[in-house]
PDB file of C-alpha atoms and ligand atoms in Angstrom:
ATOM      1  CA  MET A   1     -53.756  22.277  22.718  1.00 49.00           C
ATOM      2  CA  THR A   2     -50.632  24.615  23.486  1.00 55.00           C
ATOM      3  CA  ALA A   3     -47.415  23.521  24.156  1.00 55.00           C
ATOM      4  CA  ALA A   4     -47.206  24.822  27.363  1.00 58.00           C
ATOM      5  CA  SER A   5     -50.034  22.469  28.547  1.00 79.00           C
ATOM      6  CA  TYR A   6     -48.349  19.735  26.684  1.00 84.00           C
ATOM      7  CA  PRO A   7     -45.983  17.607  28.957  1.00 87.00           C
ATOM      8  CA  LEU A   8     -43.213  17.104  27.172  1.00 90.00           C
ATOM      9  CA  PRO A   9     -39.783  15.358  28.258  1.00 89.00           C
ATOM     10  CA  ARG A  10     -37.266  17.789  29.263  1.00 92.00           C
ATOM     11  CA  PRO A  11     -33.881  16.841  28.058  1.00 93.00           C
ATOM     12  CA  ASP A  12     -30.877  16.855  30.764  1.00 93.00           C
ATOM     13  CA  ALA A  13     -27.294  16.363  30.448  1.00 91.00           C
ATOM     14  CA  TYR A  14     -27.958  12.184  30.271  1.00 90.00           C
ATOM     15  CA  THR A  15     -30.916  12.476  28.110  1.00 93.00           C
ATOM     16  CA  GLN A  16     -29.542  14.859  25.497  1.00 95.00           C
ATOM     17  CA  PRO A  17     -27.859  12.300  23.316  1.00 95.00           C
ATOM     18  CA  TYR A  18     -31.045  10.540  23.166  1.00 95.00           C
ATOM     19  CA  TRP A  19     -33.050  13.543  22.130  1.00 96.00           C
ATOM     20  CA  ASP A  20     -30.570  14.648  19.599  1.00 96.00           C
ATOM     21  CA  GLY A  21     -30.706  11.101  17.839  1.00 97.00           C
ATOM     22  CA  ALA A  22     -34.561  11.395  17.742  1.00 97.00           C
ATOM     23  CA  ALA A  23     -34.814  14.605  15.986  1.00 96.00           C
ATOM     24  CA  ALA A  24     -32.574  13.350  13.572  1.00 96.00           C
ATOM     25  CA  GLY A  25     -34.736  10.057  13.243  1.00 96.00           C
ATOM     26  CA  GLU A  26     -32.484   7.902  15.323  1.00 97.00           C
ATOM     27  CA  LEU A  27     -33.671   5.586  17.981  1.00 97.00           C
ATOM     28  CA  ARG A  28     -30.554   5.565  20.207  1.00 97.00           C
ATOM     29  CA  TYR A  29     -29.757   3.359  23.362  1.00 97.00           C
ATOM     30  CA  GLN A  30     -27.176   2.782  25.891  1.00 96.00           C
ATOM     31  CA  ARG A  31     -24.612  -0.125  26.019  1.00 97.00           C
ATOM     32  CA  CYS A  32     -22.399  -0.975  28.922  1.00 97.00           C
ATOM     33  CA  ALA A  33     -18.707  -1.257  27.600  1.00 97.00           C
ATOM     34  CA  ALA A  34     -18.051  -3.628  30.777  1.00 97.00           C
ATOM     35  CA  CYS A  35     -20.900  -6.050  30.536  1.00 98.00           C
ATOM     36  CA  GLY A  36     -22.897  -5.676  27.210  1.00 97.00           C
ATOM     37  CA  HIS A  37     -26.135  -4.671  29.074  1.00 96.00           C
ATOM     38  CA  VAL A  38     -28.302  -2.336  26.870  1.00 96.00           C
ATOM     39  CA  GLN A  39     -30.966   0.162  28.702  1.00 94.00           C
ATOM     40  CA  LEU A  40     -33.195   2.723  27.080  1.00 90.00           C
ATOM     41  CA  ILE A  41     -33.419   5.550  29.992  1.00 87.00           C
ATOM     42  CA  PRO A  42     -30.280   7.084  29.559  1.00 90.00           C
ATOM     43  CA  ARG A  43     -28.330   7.042  33.051  1.00 91.00           C
ATOM     44  CA  SER A  44     -24.932   7.683  34.244  1.00 92.00           C
ATOM     45  CA  LEU A  45     -24.108   4.106  34.989  1.00 95.00           C
ATOM     46  CA  CYS A  46     -25.302   0.633  34.009  1.00 97.00           C
ATOM     47  CA  GLU A  47     -28.160  -0.779  35.917  1.00 95.00           C
ATOM     48  CA  GLN A  48     -27.046  -4.067  35.667  1.00 96.00           C
ATOM     49  CA  CYS A  49     -23.068  -3.646  36.709  1.00 98.00           C
ATOM     50  CA  HIS A  50     -22.809  -0.287  37.836  1.00 97.00           C
ATOM     51  CA  GLY A  51     -20.363   0.329  35.203  1.00 97.00           C
ATOM     52  CA  SER A  52     -19.603   3.858  34.015  1.00 95.00           C
ATOM     53  CA  ARG A  53     -18.771   3.287  30.487  1.00 96.00           C
ATOM     54  CA  LEU A  54     -21.759   3.632  28.621  1.00 95.00           C
ATOM     55  CA  ASP A  55     -21.874   3.771  24.697  1.00 96.00           C
ATOM     56  CA  TRP A  56     -24.681   5.273  22.513  1.00 96.00           C
ATOM     57  CA  GLN A  57     -25.817   2.800  19.873  1.00 97.00           C
ATOM     58  CA  VAL A  58     -28.324   3.294  17.163  1.00 98.00           C
ATOM     59  CA  SER A  59     -31.570   0.861  17.308  1.00 98.00           C
ATOM     60  CA  GLN A  60     -32.614  -0.849  14.086  1.00 97.00           C
ATOM     61  CA  ARG A  61     -36.201   0.454  15.292  1.00 97.00           C
ATOM     62  CA  THR A  62     -37.789  -2.768  14.878  1.00 97.00           C
ATOM     63  CA  GLY A  63     -39.279  -5.092  17.748  1.00 97.00           C
ATOM     64  CA  THR A  64     -42.253  -7.229  19.043  1.00 97.00           C
ATOM     65  CA  VAL A  65     -45.263  -6.094  20.831  1.00 97.00           C
ATOM     66  CA  LEU A  66     -45.054  -7.061  24.188  1.00 98.00           C
ATOM     67  CA  THR A  67     -48.628  -5.670  25.039  1.00 97.00           C
ATOM     68  CA  PHE A  68     -50.605  -2.471  24.247  1.00 97.00           C
ATOM     69  CA  THR A  69     -53.842  -0.834  25.574  1.00 96.00           C
ATOM     70  CA  THR A  70     -56.291   1.711  23.985  1.00 95.00           C
ATOM     71  CA  VAL A  71     -56.656   4.936  26.243  1.00 95.00           C
ATOM     72  CA  TYR A  72     -60.094   6.147  26.316  1.00 96.00           C
ATOM     73  CA  ARG A  73     -60.142   8.599  28.985  1.00 95.00           C
ATOM     74  CA  ALA A  74     -57.408  11.475  28.710  1.00 92.00           C
ATOM     75  CA  PRO A  75     -55.176  11.279  31.684  1.00 90.00           C
ATOM     76  CA  LEU A  76     -54.601  15.261  31.218  1.00 91.00           C
ATOM     77  CA  PRO A  77     -56.325  17.828  29.341  1.00 91.00           C
ATOM     78  CA  ALA A  78     -53.628  17.836  27.285  1.00 89.00           C
ATOM     79  CA  PHE A  79     -54.462  14.677  25.941  1.00 89.00           C
ATOM     80  CA  LYS A  80     -58.119  15.217  25.577  1.00 91.00           C
ATOM     81  CA  SER A  81     -58.156  15.884  21.618  1.00 89.00           C
ATOM     82  CA  MET A  82     -56.088  12.796  21.185  1.00 89.00           C
ATOM     83  CA  VAL A  83     -58.387   9.860  22.629  1.00 93.00           C
ATOM     84  CA  PRO A  84     -59.132   7.449  21.986  1.00 93.00           C
ATOM     85  CA  TYR A  85     -55.081   6.632  21.664  1.00 94.00           C
ATOM     86  CA  VAL A  86     -53.011   3.466  21.492  1.00 96.00           C
ATOM     87  CA  ILE A  87     -49.986   3.204  23.513  1.00 96.00           C
ATOM     88  CA  ALA A  88     -47.653  -0.273  23.226  1.00 97.00           C
ATOM     89  CA  ILE A  89     -44.744  -1.777  24.938  1.00 97.00           C
ATOM     90  CA  VAL A  90     -42.218  -2.920  22.621  1.00 97.00           C
ATOM     91  CA  ASP A  91     -39.574  -5.234  22.946  1.00 97.00           C
ATOM     92  CA  MET A  92     -36.874  -4.044  20.663  1.00 97.00           C
ATOM     93  CA  ASP A  93     -34.568  -6.537  18.713  1.00 97.00           C
ATOM     94  CA  GLU A  94     -31.561  -5.064  20.563  1.00 97.00           C
ATOM     95  CA  GLY A  95     -33.047  -5.960  24.148  1.00 96.00           C
ATOM     96  CA  PHE A  96     -34.569  -2.987  25.431  1.00 96.00           C
ATOM     97  CA  ARG A  97     -37.967  -1.822  25.807  1.00 96.00           C
ATOM     98  CA  VAL A  98     -40.106   1.397  24.407  1.00 96.00           C
ATOM     99  CA  MET A  99     -43.482   2.484  25.256  1.00 96.00           C
ATOM    100  CA  ALA A 100     -44.747   4.483  22.514  1.00 96.00           C
ATOM    101  CA  ASN A 101     -48.224   5.758  21.205  1.00 95.00           C
ATOM    102  CA  ALA A 102     -49.113   3.906  17.952  1.00 95.00           C
ATOM    103  CA  LEU A 103     -49.792   6.283  14.868  1.00 92.00           C
ATOM    104  CA  PRO A 104     -52.965   5.185  13.168  1.00 87.00           C
ATOM    105  CA  GLN A 105     -51.190   3.361  10.632  1.00 83.00           C
ATOM    106  CA  GLY A 106     -49.283   1.632  13.561  1.00 80.00           C
ATOM    107  CA  ARG A 107     -52.791   0.429  15.004  1.00 86.00           C
ATOM    108  CA  GLU A 108     -53.773  -1.614  12.037  1.00 85.00           C
ATOM    109  CA  GLY A 109     -53.286  -5.198  12.864  1.00 90.00           C
ATOM    110  CA  LEU A 110     -51.455  -4.203  16.457  1.00 94.00           C
ATOM    111  CA  GLU A 111     -51.448  -7.347  18.261  1.00 95.00           C
ATOM    112  CA  ILE A 112     -49.308  -8.914  21.094  1.00 96.00           C
ATOM    113  CA  GLY A 113     -46.596 -10.633  19.452  1.00 96.00           C
ATOM    114  CA  VAL A 114     -46.527  -8.896  16.066  1.00 95.00           C
ATOM    115  CA  ARG A 115     -43.556  -7.264  14.636  1.00 96.00           C
ATOM    116  CA  VAL A 116     -43.437  -3.519  14.542  1.00 96.00           C
ATOM    117  CA  ARG A 117     -41.228  -0.292  13.631  1.00 96.00           C
ATOM    118  CA  ILE A 118     -40.690   2.499  15.517  1.00 97.00           C
ATOM    119  CA  GLY A 119     -40.734   5.780  14.053  1.00 96.00           C
ATOM    120  CA  PHE A 120     -40.934   9.415  15.604  1.00 97.00           C
ATOM    121  CA  GLN A 121     -43.549  11.891  15.672  1.00 95.00           C
ATOM    122  CA  ASP A 122     -43.148  15.668  16.091  1.00 94.00           C
ATOM    123  CA  VAL A 123     -44.828  16.997  18.934  1.00 92.00           C
ATOM    124  CA  HIS A 124     -44.551  20.720  19.605  1.00 90.00           C
ATOM    125  CA  GLY A 125     -41.166  20.560  18.253  1.00 92.00           C
ATOM    126  CA  MET A 126     -40.200  17.483  20.162  1.00 94.00           C
ATOM    127  CA  ALA A 127     -39.327  14.181  17.988  1.00 96.00           C
ATOM    128  CA  LEU A 128     -41.354  11.464  20.256  1.00 96.00           C
ATOM    129  CA  PRO A 129     -41.051   7.691  19.501  1.00 96.00           C
ATOM    130  CA  VAL A 130     -44.209   6.365  18.139  1.00 97.00           C
ATOM    131  CA  VAL A 131     -45.246   2.785  16.602  1.00 96.00           C
ATOM    132  CA  GLU A 132     -45.050   3.473  13.228  1.00 94.00           C
ATOM    133  CA  ALA A 133     -46.240   0.536  11.413  1.00 89.00           C
ATOM    134  CA  VAL A 134     -47.021  -3.285  11.887  1.00 89.00           C
ATOM    135  CA  GLN A 135     -44.524  -5.302   9.746  1.00 87.00           C
ATOM    136  CA  GLU A 136     -45.882  -7.978   7.253  1.00 75.00           C
ATOM    137  CA  ALA A 137     -45.192 -11.455   8.846  1.00 65.00           C
ATOM    138  CA  GLY A 138     -41.559 -12.501   7.582  1.00 56.00           C
ATOM    139  CA  ALA A 139     -40.461  -8.839   6.760  1.00 50.00           C
TER     140      ALA A 139
HETATM  141 ZN1   ZN B   1     -22.766  -3.017  32.776  1.00 73.67          ZN
END
């Protein structure tokens, strides 16, 4: 699998702070200074009130699994060597949602409603968010 065939995100002016954070192991998200709305996908405006003062915050990287699925058929040739793999949608404690692949240790005990920690995995030089681990109850 070559980097050229793997569909990596392409940072732009709005998303660069997110990717800079990811490279440093930080999961960053935007919070609107006007209404407090939080959003993961970086934008120039708040998706709730259209305010333009968005501050970058650093997540604690913990959340609850909303849903997940196992992918058996690669949607792209670049993913063929990865199947089967697990994708989860996680409601983060700060109020935004992350969709991420689960690392092998993040699949053990993965269920809807369990607490998980998000980490990063280096994929062709980019730090992509992953479900790093399922947390023990009460952890
Ligand atoms: Zn707002």
